[in-house]
């Protein structure tokens, strides 16, 4: 059950970061395209992929550490979806969009809907969930970054977990705001609200 929860959290986090983004499909396919489609990967296979992703981002020599984190996520999202490798310009564009989306999302949740989570709530949630992860992708990601699983969860990816928790808490306020109990509709409408604030 915990394994499924962790996988769900990772998928949701990636989905939130890439929601409704335009993708240009004119680039050539990356060297690993389709190789892993429909198959489960081992820890060693994920480790190679994650090291490749982190190395690509490091080679881009991005001076801002926070932006570099978002670039790693952008490159990883593309690579793990077996699509293609992003150019530096594409990775930066996607990373900046995702970072701004996250910041706007969190500000809107707090300022308009008065929804936040405490540091203790985040730590407890991470300890009970992601810290228990045995998902090979999760462990390989931590190792590629030179982090322990706990460092990855409590520091590096803390923002993503905070966003997941805020979205969960936001549901009732959004259902009331949009007069709907349809989770997809509520999520879509909040996404539109975030994007409107980003303009």
mmCIF file of C-alpha atoms in Angstrom:
data_model
loop_
_atom_site.group_PDB
_atom_site.id
_atom_site.type_symbol
_atom_site.label_atom_id
_atom_site.label_comp_id
_atom_site.label_asym_id
_atom_site.label_seq_id
_atom_site.Cartn_x
_atom_site.Cartn_y
_atom_site.Cartn_z
ATOM 1 C CA UNK A 1 0.000 0.000 0.000
ATOM 2 C CA UNK A 2 2.804 2.424 0.925
ATOM 3 C CA UNK A 3 4.599 1.588 -2.335
ATOM 4 C CA UNK A 4 1.503 2.516 -4.333
ATOM 5 C CA UNK A 5 1.144 5.745 -2.333
ATOM 6 C CA UNK A 6 4.737 6.752 -3.095
ATOM 7 C CA UNK A 7 4.318 6.017 -6.798
ATOM 8 C CA UNK A 8 1.079 8.027 -6.801
ATOM 9 C CA UNK A 9 2.805 10.965 -5.088
ATOM 10 C CA UNK A 10 5.686 10.983 -7.567
ATOM 11 C CA UNK A 11 3.330 10.795 -10.543
ATOM 12 C CA UNK A 12 1.108 13.560 -9.107
ATOM 13 C CA UNK A 13 4.120 15.785 -8.470
ATOM 14 C CA UNK A 14 5.377 15.392 -12.012
ATOM 15 C CA UNK A 15 1.870 15.932 -13.362
ATOM 16 C CA UNK A 16 1.441 19.142 -11.368
ATOM 17 C CA UNK A 17 4.716 20.451 -12.688
ATOM 18 C CA UNK A 18 3.930 19.751 -16.316
ATOM 19 C CA UNK A 19 0.189 20.407 -16.383
ATOM 20 C CA UNK A 20 -1.061 21.745 -19.680
ATOM 21 C CA UNK A 21 2.360 22.802 -20.909
ATOM 22 C CA UNK A 22 2.886 23.142 -24.623
ATOM 23 C CA UNK A 23 5.407 20.700 -25.985
ATOM 24 C CA UNK A 24 7.248 21.132 -29.244
ATOM 25 C CA UNK A 25 7.605 17.770 -30.912
ATOM 26 C CA UNK A 26 9.934 18.945 -33.661
ATOM 27 C CA UNK A 27 13.146 17.813 -31.949
ATOM 28 C CA UNK A 28 14.829 14.586 -32.834
ATOM 29 C CA UNK A 29 14.134 11.656 -30.568
ATOM 30 C CA UNK A 30 16.572 11.005 -27.752
ATOM 31 C CA UNK A 31 18.782 7.898 -27.770
ATOM 32 C CA UNK A 32 16.667 6.063 -25.170
ATOM 33 C CA UNK A 33 13.247 6.775 -26.712
ATOM 34 C CA UNK A 34 10.888 3.852 -26.323
ATOM 35 C CA UNK A 35 13.562 1.586 -24.884
ATOM 36 C CA UNK A 36 11.815 1.135 -21.560
ATOM 37 C CA UNK A 37 8.206 1.524 -22.669
ATOM 38 C CA UNK A 38 5.968 -0.960 -20.905
ATOM 39 C CA UNK A 39 8.700 -2.464 -18.758
ATOM 40 C CA UNK A 40 9.689 -2.239 -15.107
ATOM 41 C CA UNK A 41 13.213 -1.024 -14.568
ATOM 42 C CA UNK A 42 15.657 -2.220 -11.970
ATOM 43 C CA UNK A 43 17.439 0.047 -9.516
ATOM 44 C CA UNK A 44 20.640 -0.191 -11.609
ATOM 45 C CA UNK A 45 18.782 0.830 -14.773
ATOM 46 C CA UNK A 46 17.159 3.769 -13.008
ATOM 47 C CA UNK A 47 20.525 4.719 -11.535
ATOM 48 C CA UNK A 48 22.054 5.014 -15.019
ATOM 49 C CA UNK A 49 19.141 7.122 -16.235
ATOM 50 C CA UNK A 50 19.150 9.376 -13.169
ATOM 51 C CA UNK A 51 22.910 9.904 -13.359
ATOM 52 C CA UNK A 52 22.514 10.827 -17.023
ATOM 53 C CA UNK A 53 19.761 13.330 -16.149
ATOM 54 C CA UNK A 54 21.763 14.967 -13.347
ATOM 55 C CA UNK A 55 24.945 15.062 -15.469
ATOM 56 C CA UNK A 56 23.065 16.731 -18.355
ATOM 57 C CA UNK A 57 21.788 19.425 -16.014
ATOM 58 C CA UNK A 58 25.216 19.937 -14.410
ATOM 59 C CA UNK A 59 26.782 20.257 -17.883
ATOM 60 C CA UNK A 60 24.442 23.195 -18.526
ATOM 61 C CA UNK A 61 26.329 25.101 -15.800
ATOM 62 C CA UNK A 62 23.312 26.824 -14.284
ATOM 63 C CA UNK A 63 24.549 29.143 -11.554
ATOM 64 C CA UNK A 64 21.292 29.434 -9.612
ATOM 65 C CA UNK A 65 20.961 26.264 -7.476
ATOM 66 C CA UNK A 66 17.198 26.566 -7.104
ATOM 67 C CA UNK A 67 16.730 26.924 -10.859
ATOM 68 C CA UNK A 68 19.126 24.018 -11.438
ATOM 69 C CA UNK A 69 16.839 21.827 -9.318
ATOM 70 C CA UNK A 70 13.891 22.730 -11.558
ATOM 71 C CA UNK A 71 16.036 22.068 -14.657
ATOM 72 C CA UNK A 72 16.905 18.588 -13.349
ATOM 73 C CA UNK A 73 13.198 17.942 -12.826
ATOM 74 C CA UNK A 74 12.350 19.198 -16.328
ATOM 75 C CA UNK A 75 15.019 17.046 -17.971
ATOM 76 C CA UNK A 76 13.984 14.067 -15.855
ATOM 77 C CA UNK A 77 10.334 14.456 -16.728
ATOM 78 C CA UNK A 78 11.090 14.393 -20.453
ATOM 79 C CA UNK A 79 13.605 11.579 -20.210
ATOM 80 C CA UNK A 80 11.489 9.304 -17.994
ATOM 81 C CA UNK A 81 8.455 9.750 -20.193
ATOM 82 C CA UNK A 82 10.651 8.301 -22.988
ATOM 83 C CA UNK A 83 10.124 11.325 -25.142
ATOM 84 C CA UNK A 84 13.383 13.102 -25.805
ATOM 85 C CA UNK A 85 16.238 15.111 -24.405
ATOM 86 C CA UNK A 86 15.619 18.799 -23.870
ATOM 87 C CA UNK A 87 18.008 21.399 -25.191
ATOM 88 C CA UNK A 88 19.396 23.828 -22.623
ATOM 89 C CA UNK A 89 16.975 26.509 -23.829
ATOM 90 C CA UNK A 90 13.983 24.153 -23.594
ATOM 91 C CA UNK A 91 15.041 22.896 -20.170
ATOM 92 C CA UNK A 92 15.438 26.446 -18.862
ATOM 93 C CA UNK A 93 12.094 27.538 -20.314
ATOM 94 C CA UNK A 94 10.264 24.564 -18.819
ATOM 95 C CA UNK A 95 12.094 24.887 -15.483
ATOM 96 C CA UNK A 96 11.301 28.598 -15.183
ATOM 97 C CA UNK A 97 7.652 27.950 -16.017
ATOM 98 C CA UNK A 98 7.412 25.124 -13.458
ATOM 99 C CA UNK A 99 9.152 27.169 -10.772
ATOM 100 C CA UNK A 100 6.869 30.153 -11.378
ATOM 101 C CA UNK A 101 3.829 27.851 -11.442
ATOM 102 C CA UNK A 102 4.854 26.373 -8.078
ATOM 103 C CA UNK A 103 5.426 29.804 -6.509
ATOM 104 C CA UNK A 104 2.109 31.134 -7.842
ATOM 105 C CA UNK A 105 0.271 27.981 -6.753
ATOM 106 C CA UNK A 106 1.579 28.279 -3.201
ATOM 107 C CA UNK A 107 0.943 32.041 -2.975
ATOM 108 C CA UNK A 108 -2.618 31.673 -4.280
ATOM 109 C CA UNK A 109 -3.347 28.827 -1.854
ATOM 110 C CA UNK A 110 -2.107 30.888 1.089
ATOM 111 C CA UNK A 111 -3.304 34.371 0.153
ATOM 112 C CA UNK A 112 -6.710 33.642 -1.370
ATOM 113 C CA UNK A 113 -7.716 30.376 0.306
ATOM 114 C CA UNK A 114 -5.717 30.657 3.551
ATOM 115 C CA UNK A 115 -4.333 27.134 3.103
ATOM 116 C CA UNK A 116 -0.858 26.279 4.361
ATOM 117 C CA UNK A 117 0.914 23.359 5.986
ATOM 118 C CA UNK A 118 3.307 23.573 8.906
ATOM 119 C CA UNK A 119 6.895 22.371 8.840
ATOM 120 C CA UNK A 120 5.959 19.680 11.382
ATOM 121 C CA UNK A 121 3.073 18.472 9.205
ATOM 122 C CA UNK A 122 5.376 18.206 6.193
ATOM 123 C CA UNK A 123 8.082 16.354 8.144
ATOM 124 C CA UNK A 124 5.582 13.910 9.641
ATOM 125 C CA UNK A 125 3.965 13.248 6.268
ATOM 126 C CA UNK A 126 7.339 12.704 4.556
ATOM 127 C CA UNK A 127 8.555 10.434 7.376
ATOM 128 C CA UNK A 128 5.441 8.267 7.186
ATOM 129 C CA UNK A 129 5.335 8.172 3.376
ATOM 130 C CA UNK A 130 8.238 9.015 1.062
ATOM 131 C CA UNK A 131 10.945 8.105 3.613
ATOM 132 C CA UNK A 132 9.574 4.555 3.553
ATOM 133 C CA UNK A 133 9.945 4.343 -0.225
ATOM 134 C CA UNK A 134 11.392 1.254 -1.786
ATOM 135 C CA UNK A 135 10.724 2.512 -5.309
ATOM 136 C CA UNK A 136 13.952 2.006 -7.318
ATOM 137 C CA UNK A 137 13.483 5.297 -9.184
ATOM 138 C CA UNK A 138 13.290 7.239 -5.925
ATOM 139 C CA UNK A 139 16.472 5.710 -4.475
ATOM 140 C CA UNK A 140 18.357 6.111 -7.758
ATOM 141 C CA UNK A 141 17.333 9.775 -7.957
ATOM 142 C CA UNK A 142 18.674 10.430 -4.455
ATOM 143 C CA UNK A 143 21.942 8.666 -5.191
ATOM 144 C CA UNK A 144 22.441 10.489 -8.508
ATOM 145 C CA UNK A 145 22.133 13.772 -6.600
ATOM 146 C CA UNK A 146 24.572 12.551 -3.936
ATOM 147 C CA UNK A 147 21.845 12.551 -1.282
ATOM 148 C CA UNK A 148 20.325 10.072 1.112
ATOM 149 C CA UNK A 149 16.650 9.298 0.614
ATOM 150 C CA UNK A 150 15.869 11.372 3.716
ATOM 151 C CA UNK A 151 17.879 14.358 2.397
ATOM 152 C CA UNK A 152 16.083 14.096 -0.935
ATOM 153 C CA UNK A 153 12.682 14.002 0.728
ATOM 154 C CA UNK A 154 13.104 16.454 3.607
ATOM 155 C CA UNK A 155 15.221 19.027 1.767
ATOM 156 C CA UNK A 156 15.585 18.736 -1.999
ATOM 157 C CA UNK A 157 12.035 17.670 -2.915
ATOM 158 C CA UNK A 158 10.347 19.129 0.156
ATOM 159 C CA UNK A 159 8.661 21.792 -1.979
ATOM 160 C CA UNK A 160 6.917 19.148 -4.102
ATOM 161 C CA UNK A 161 5.608 17.329 -1.052
ATOM 162 C CA UNK A 162 4.445 20.605 0.448
ATOM 163 C CA UNK A 163 2.575 21.382 -2.775
ATOM 164 C CA UNK A 164 0.947 17.926 -2.726
ATOM 165 C CA UNK A 165 -0.187 18.451 0.867
ATOM 166 C CA UNK A 166 -1.491 21.949 0.159
ATOM 167 C CA UNK A 167 -3.480 20.659 -2.822
ATOM 168 C CA UNK A 168 -5.054 17.993 -0.643
ATOM 169 C CA UNK A 169 -6.019 20.605 1.967
ATOM 170 C CA UNK A 170 -7.275 22.954 -0.745
ATOM 171 C CA UNK A 171 -9.867 20.506 -2.070
ATOM 172 C CA UNK A 172 -12.755 21.497 0.188
ATOM 173 C CA UNK A 173 -12.132 25.236 -0.286
ATOM 174 C CA UNK A 174 -11.927 24.796 -4.051
ATOM 175 C CA UNK A 175 -15.065 22.662 -4.168
ATOM 176 C CA UNK A 176 -16.903 25.449 -2.387
ATOM 177 C CA UNK A 177 -15.342 28.175 -4.559
ATOM 178 C CA UNK A 178 -16.185 26.392 -7.819
ATOM 179 C CA UNK A 179 -19.441 24.851 -6.568
ATOM 180 C CA UNK A 180 -18.354 21.394 -7.704
ATOM 181 C CA UNK A 181 -17.314 18.108 -6.109
ATOM 182 C CA UNK A 182 -15.764 16.802 -9.337
ATOM 183 C CA UNK A 183 -12.059 16.450 -8.475
ATOM 184 C CA UNK A 184 -10.902 16.806 -12.091
ATOM 185 C CA UNK A 185 -13.014 19.902 -12.702
ATOM 186 C CA UNK A 186 -11.821 21.498 -9.464
ATOM 187 C CA UNK A 187 -8.207 20.709 -10.309
ATOM 188 C CA UNK A 188 -8.553 22.077 -13.855
ATOM 189 C CA UNK A 189 -10.206 25.273 -12.681
ATOM 190 C CA UNK A 190 -7.554 25.873 -10.024
ATOM 191 C CA UNK A 191 -4.875 25.289 -12.667
ATOM 192 C CA UNK A 192 -6.545 27.967 -14.817
ATOM 193 C CA UNK A 193 -6.628 30.292 -11.819
ATOM 194 C CA UNK A 194 -2.905 29.745 -11.195
ATOM 195 C CA UNK A 195 -2.055 30.366 -14.844
ATOM 196 C CA UNK A 196 -4.149 33.543 -14.856
ATOM 197 C CA UNK A 197 -2.171 34.806 -11.841
ATOM 198 C CA UNK A 198 1.099 34.022 -13.648
ATOM 199 C CA UNK A 199 0.352 36.519 -16.445
#
